[in-house]
Amino acid sequence: MESTQSPGAEGPPAAPPAAATPDDPPGARFLAGRTALVTGAASGIGRACAVALAEAGAAVYVVDIAADAAKEVAAEIGGTCCVTDLADPAAVDALPDDADIVVNNAGLQHIAPVHEFPPERFALIQRVMVEAPFRILRRTLPHMYAGGWGRVVNISSVHGLRASPYKSAYVVAKHALEGLSKTVALEAAPHGVTSNCINPGYVRTPLVEDQIATQAVAHGIPEADVVTRVMLERTAIKRLIEPVEVAAAALWFCSPHTGYITGASLPLDGGWTAH
Ligand code: NAD
């Protein structure tokens, strides 16, 4: 996670977004001509967002530290691979600055009570999940302002709205991302740029699968019980969400009739925050 790799884009977007074909449903490629930058796009929710945006016609920068997986996603969608460690500020500042759409998605988790939480792990999580989104936006917003159109989609979490035990760094980072999103919404509104958060509950991705063993230890319960007794305990809908369902919401924020929605946080949490 903390290894450094070559930052920046490997060349310009491979191919311009394809024009609509007669087989496309009306409006299907509504992002043709737009450029999107998606962080953490090699896996899980980020990968699903990159695929959805590309299918809608956007040229996508696939940003991730996982080089092989990022290259695979970029090849699959005709995007541009940017192998970047988002914990490295210089690498983040070398990313392309010409995106019309930014999806701040990359994230990581560490589970431990506050009194045992490693400070260096806390700092790493803030760098990747708060400082990197800030650095990306401070460099891409001028391009969006110049074009009079832009969409910022921040993949927050229910943990941007609620806390859970043992996740201090993650809860702090997601609450900070909510603040960044709302501040950008206010500053960017006169320029045709919106900024919103999506707040999923537990999504079926490697990040969640990796948590099952550590949550079992932290809560002192068998691994088999973690999904039902911990993860789904507070949701009314008793299943995990799929990454494509989160990507559909991200795409919707970029669609033609959502320009009045800004500074919002959209829970995709199966009723968790209805409590
Ligand atoms: P994931 O582990 O499948 O993917 C995260 C991606 O981020 C990986 O490809 C990883 O390589 C990348 N990444 C991590 N650290 C990086 C770094 N330093 N530099 C560059 N890339 C880095 O996780 P996911 O579940 O798809 O999570 C994506 C986002 O969604 C995260 O912000 C997470 O907090 C949020 N989220 C996830 C869930 C869930 O239940 N899975 C719920 C709510 C919110």
XYZ file of C-alpha atoms and ligand atoms in Angstrom:
319
model
C 0.000 0.000 0.000
C 2.738 2.456 0.888
C 5.099 1.611 -1.977
C 5.616 4.398 -4.458
C 5.049 3.879 -8.146
C 5.324 6.127 -11.174
C 2.665 8.791 -10.881
C 0.806 10.495 -13.643
C -0.931 9.430 -16.778
C 0.693 7.073 -19.230
C -0.103 9.232 -22.262
C -3.334 10.899 -23.297
C -6.642 8.999 -23.224
C -6.261 6.034 -25.570
C -9.274 6.759 -27.726
C -11.813 9.549 -27.895
C -15.226 8.509 -26.625
C -17.115 6.710 -29.347
C -20.030 8.565 -30.883
C -23.532 7.228 -30.344
C -24.554 4.367 -32.621
C -28.084 3.651 -33.858
C -28.164 0.657 -31.476
C -27.670 2.825 -28.382
C -30.811 3.747 -26.441
C -31.571 7.489 -26.712
C -29.154 9.503 -24.585
C -27.130 6.426 -23.585
C -23.773 8.068 -24.348
C -24.561 11.361 -22.655
C -20.951 11.702 -21.442
C -19.385 11.523 -24.910
C -16.676 14.207 -25.066
C -16.298 14.312 -21.271
C -13.232 13.154 -19.346
C -13.493 11.451 -15.954
C -10.867 10.707 -13.313
C -11.725 7.834 -10.961
C -9.477 6.973 -8.014
C -9.265 3.425 -6.731
C -10.607 2.374 -10.116
C -8.800 -0.977 -10.177
C -11.254 -2.696 -7.835
C -14.715 -2.754 -6.326
C -16.809 0.424 -6.462
C -14.179 2.450 -8.343
C -13.917 -0.156 -11.071
C -17.724 -0.231 -11.410
C -17.796 3.594 -11.647
C -15.066 3.609 -14.315
C -16.963 1.026 -16.372
C -20.278 2.893 -16.036
C -18.771 6.274 -16.982
C -16.961 4.740 -19.981
C -20.160 3.036 -21.121
C -21.829 6.465 -21.025
C -19.112 7.772 -23.341
C -16.547 9.367 -21.019
C -12.794 8.965 -21.495
C -11.622 7.670 -18.112
C -8.376 8.060 -16.183
C -8.054 4.864 -14.139
C -6.101 5.894 -11.014
C -4.865 3.235 -8.602
C -1.774 1.934 -6.817
C -2.530 -1.619 -7.966
C -0.708 -1.469 -11.294
C -1.725 -4.748 -12.931
C -5.397 -4.462 -12.038
C -5.503 -0.789 -13.075
C -3.971 -1.637 -16.457
C -6.570 -4.376 -16.945
C -9.467 -2.011 -16.200
C -8.020 0.704 -18.448
C -7.597 -1.792 -21.291
C -11.134 -3.115 -20.790
C -12.769 0.315 -21.025
C -10.363 2.051 -23.443
C -9.230 4.381 -20.648
C -5.859 5.684 -19.493
C -4.017 3.969 -16.663
C -2.464 6.231 -14.002
C -0.523 4.099 -11.523
C -0.349 6.378 -8.511
C 0.113 6.095 -4.763
C -2.466 8.550 -3.453
C -0.599 8.688 -0.138
C 2.232 10.484 -1.948
C 1.316 14.188 -2.374
C 3.826 14.709 -5.200
C 2.369 11.777 -7.124
C -1.165 13.129 -6.630
C -0.058 16.536 -7.909
C 1.306 14.862 -11.066
C -2.102 13.414 -12.023
C -3.935 14.859 -15.050
C -5.788 18.107 -14.294
C -8.216 18.099 -17.242
C -11.053 15.955 -15.862
C -14.648 17.180 -16.184
C -15.747 14.516 -13.699
C -13.862 13.447 -10.574
C -14.884 10.398 -8.583
C -12.986 10.415 -5.289
C -13.272 6.762 -4.371
C -9.969 5.191 -3.266
C -9.999 4.108 0.335
C -8.721 1.682 2.887
C -9.767 0.515 6.310
C -8.018 -0.284 9.597
C -9.894 -1.770 12.515
C -8.639 -1.195 16.057
C -9.862 0.595 19.182
C -8.643 4.183 19.497
C -6.236 3.354 22.323
C -4.492 0.761 20.126
C -4.782 2.560 16.771
C -1.346 3.027 15.096
C -0.866 6.782 14.478
C 0.964 6.182 11.184
C -2.006 4.166 9.907
C -4.367 6.979 10.989
C -2.242 9.515 9.068
C -2.069 7.298 5.959
C -5.863 6.984 5.859
C -6.266 10.782 6.060
C -3.700 11.281 3.267
C -5.405 8.847 0.882
C -9.044 9.618 1.736
C -8.957 13.375 2.547
C -5.771 15.065 1.363
C -5.679 13.319 -2.033
C -9.299 14.303 -2.894
C -8.481 17.898 -1.864
C -5.309 17.948 -3.982
C -7.105 16.438 -6.991
C -9.958 18.950 -6.762
C -7.735 22.011 -6.300
C -6.069 21.079 -9.603
C -9.116 19.954 -11.625
C -11.710 22.556 -10.579
C -10.097 25.326 -12.700
C -10.556 23.123 -15.797
C -14.205 22.481 -14.885
C -14.776 26.188 -14.191
C -13.244 27.096 -17.565
C -15.656 24.714 -19.316
C -18.674 25.794 -17.257
C -19.514 22.186 -16.359
C -18.220 19.647 -13.894
C -19.271 16.844 -11.581
C -17.562 15.872 -8.333
C -18.749 12.577 -6.879
C -17.283 11.648 -3.531
C -17.680 8.041 -2.464
C -18.261 8.600 1.226
C -20.017 6.010 3.379
C -22.645 5.615 6.029
C -19.555 6.277 8.136
C -19.577 9.842 6.780
C -22.887 10.237 8.657
C -22.586 7.753 11.540
C -19.750 6.327 13.620
C -18.964 2.706 14.388
C -16.559 1.387 17.015
C -12.976 0.465 16.012
C -12.993 2.605 12.817
C -11.781 5.977 14.088
C -9.510 6.854 11.147
C -12.092 5.824 8.559
C -14.984 7.638 10.285
C -12.869 10.782 10.670
C -11.807 10.643 7.011
C -15.351 10.153 5.713
C -16.721 12.990 7.867
C -13.933 15.214 6.484
C -14.794 14.204 2.920
C -18.405 15.262 3.587
C -17.114 18.690 4.637
C -14.896 18.989 1.566
C -17.786 17.999 -0.699
C -20.130 20.626 0.770
C -17.481 23.367 0.646
C -16.776 22.602 -3.019
C -20.535 22.591 -3.706
C -20.798 26.171 -2.420
C -17.699 27.465 -4.221
C -18.361 25.676 -7.525
C -22.076 26.392 -7.951
C -21.605 29.568 -10.025
C -19.437 27.605 -12.470
C -21.890 24.819 -13.402
C -20.067 22.346 -11.180
C -21.841 20.160 -8.619
C -20.324 18.213 -5.730
C -22.103 15.396 -3.937
C -21.443 12.403 -1.716
C -22.716 8.850 -1.997
C -23.072 7.041 1.316
C -23.196 3.271 0.895
C -23.675 0.729 3.640
C -21.663 -2.466 3.248
C -20.855 -3.172 -0.402
C -19.736 -6.570 -1.660
C -16.072 -5.662 -2.455
C -12.595 -6.871 -1.405
C -12.478 -4.071 1.203
C -15.422 -5.664 3.028
C -14.273 -9.234 2.508
C -10.944 -8.277 4.094
C -12.754 -6.922 7.163
C -14.601 -10.081 8.069
C -11.711 -11.762 9.894
C -10.624 -8.632 11.781
C -14.199 -7.752 12.743
C -14.638 -11.289 14.088
C -11.628 -10.808 16.388
C -12.638 -7.261 17.401
C -16.194 -8.306 18.307
C -15.228 -11.749 19.648
C -17.645 -13.619 17.364
C -17.218 -16.287 14.640
C -16.400 -15.018 11.121
C -19.617 -16.601 9.824
C -21.646 -14.241 12.030
C -19.901 -10.994 11.042
C -22.072 -10.191 8.012
C -25.393 -10.873 9.721
C -24.618 -9.754 13.299
C -22.309 -6.776 12.643
C -22.542 -5.570 9.049
C -26.263 -6.005 8.446
C -27.399 -5.487 12.033
C -28.507 -1.877 11.438
C -29.826 -2.170 7.875
C -33.494 -2.859 7.143
C -32.630 -4.569 3.845
C -30.682 -7.665 4.835
C -28.178 -7.956 2.015
C -24.913 -6.321 0.948
C -25.094 -3.782 -1.899
C -23.384 -4.568 -5.186
C -20.740 -2.192 -6.665
C -22.863 -1.662 -9.805
C -25.647 -0.220 -7.647
C -23.238 2.406 -6.273
C -21.884 3.118 -9.768
C -25.436 3.704 -11.021
C -25.845 6.473 -8.440
C -22.482 8.011 -9.395
C -23.505 8.006 -13.061
C -26.859 9.554 -12.162
C -25.071 12.526 -10.517
C -23.369 13.067 -13.914
C -26.570 12.748 -15.964
C -28.422 15.574 -17.732
C -31.175 16.273 -15.170
C -29.234 16.375 -11.893
C -27.591 19.789 -12.248
C -29.623 21.261 -9.360
C -28.425 18.644 -6.870
C -25.328 19.806 -5.029
C -23.954 19.579 -1.513
C -26.074 16.480 -1.009
C -25.268 13.142 0.578
C -27.197 10.203 -0.860
C -27.515 7.237 1.488
C -27.462 3.846 -0.269
C -27.688 2.109 3.041
C -30.709 -0.188 3.048
C -32.320 1.966 5.729
C -29.359 2.112 8.151
C -29.635 5.893 8.694
C -33.434 5.728 8.992
C -32.820 4.677 12.623
P -11.601 -1.917 -2.719
O -10.593 -2.341 -1.701
O -12.269 -2.948 -3.556
O -10.962 -0.832 -3.700
C -10.229 0.251 -3.204
C -9.204 0.631 -4.251
O -8.466 1.743 -3.758
C -8.215 -0.497 -4.537
O -8.117 -0.753 -5.927
C -6.921 0.032 -3.959
O -5.770 -0.425 -4.642
C -7.122 1.537 -4.080
N -6.236 2.229 -3.175
C -6.122 2.060 -1.846
N -5.117 2.793 -1.369
C -4.593 3.469 -2.430
C -3.521 4.386 -2.581
N -2.721 4.742 -1.558
N -3.271 4.895 -3.797
C -4.017 4.519 -4.856
N -5.024 3.631 -4.781
C -5.313 3.123 -3.575
O -12.645 -1.044 -1.900
P -14.148 -0.594 -2.189
O -14.994 -1.327 -1.244
O -14.473 -0.608 -3.623
O -14.077 0.903 -1.645
C -14.057 2.028 -2.481
C -14.548 3.230 -1.698
O -15.877 2.988 -1.270
C -13.724 3.537 -0.448
O -13.564 4.941 -0.291
C -14.600 3.005 0.666
O -14.395 3.694 1.856
C -15.987 3.284 0.094
N -17.033 2.463 0.705
C -16.950 1.107 0.650
C -17.939 0.373 1.260
C -17.922 -1.128 1.259
O -18.700 -1.708 2.018
N -17.104 -1.792 0.460
C -18.996 1.007 1.920
C -19.031 2.398 1.935
C -18.039 3.125 1.323
